[in-house]
């Protein structure tokens, strides 16, 4: 993962990146719970 996406100056970019990380973690959890 590119650190610049997380530490970027653009709050919207950081927010979008955080949301994407949450989505990935949720998908991973659902996949593991199968």
Protein backbone atom coordinates (compact mmCIF):
# COMPACT_ATOMS: atom_id res chain seq x y z
CA UNK A 1 0.00 0.00 0.00
CA UNK A 2 1.24 3.49 -0.78
CA UNK A 3 1.81 5.48 2.42
CA UNK A 4 1.12 8.70 0.51
CA UNK A 5 -2.53 7.72 0.17
CA UNK A 6 -2.89 7.62 3.94
CA UNK A 7 -0.73 10.63 4.84
CA UNK A 8 -1.93 12.78 1.95
CA UNK A 9 -2.84 16.41 2.60
CA UNK A 10 -6.28 15.97 1.03
CA UNK A 11 -8.79 15.06 3.78
CA UNK A 12 -11.19 13.56 1.22
CA UNK A 13 -8.43 11.28 -0.07
CA UNK A 14 -7.59 10.14 3.46
CA UNK A 15 -11.28 9.60 4.19
CA UNK A 16 -11.76 7.58 1.01
CA UNK A 17 -8.66 5.52 1.78
CA UNK A 18 -9.88 4.82 5.32
CA UNK A 19 -13.31 3.80 4.02
CA UNK A 20 -11.67 1.47 1.50
CA UNK A 21 -9.53 -0.10 4.22
CA UNK A 22 -12.65 -0.68 6.32
CA UNK A 23 -14.39 -2.29 3.35
CA UNK A 24 -11.44 -4.60 2.75
CA UNK A 25 -11.31 -5.60 6.41
CA UNK A 26 -15.06 -6.27 6.48
CA UNK A 27 -14.85 -8.39 3.34
CA UNK A 28 -11.93 -10.30 4.81
CA UNK A 29 -13.89 -10.95 8.00
CA UNK A 30 -16.94 -12.16 6.07
CA UNK A 31 -14.72 -14.39 3.95
CA UNK A 32 -13.06 -15.89 7.04
CA UNK A 33 -16.41 -16.48 8.76
CA UNK A 34 -17.68 -18.66 5.90
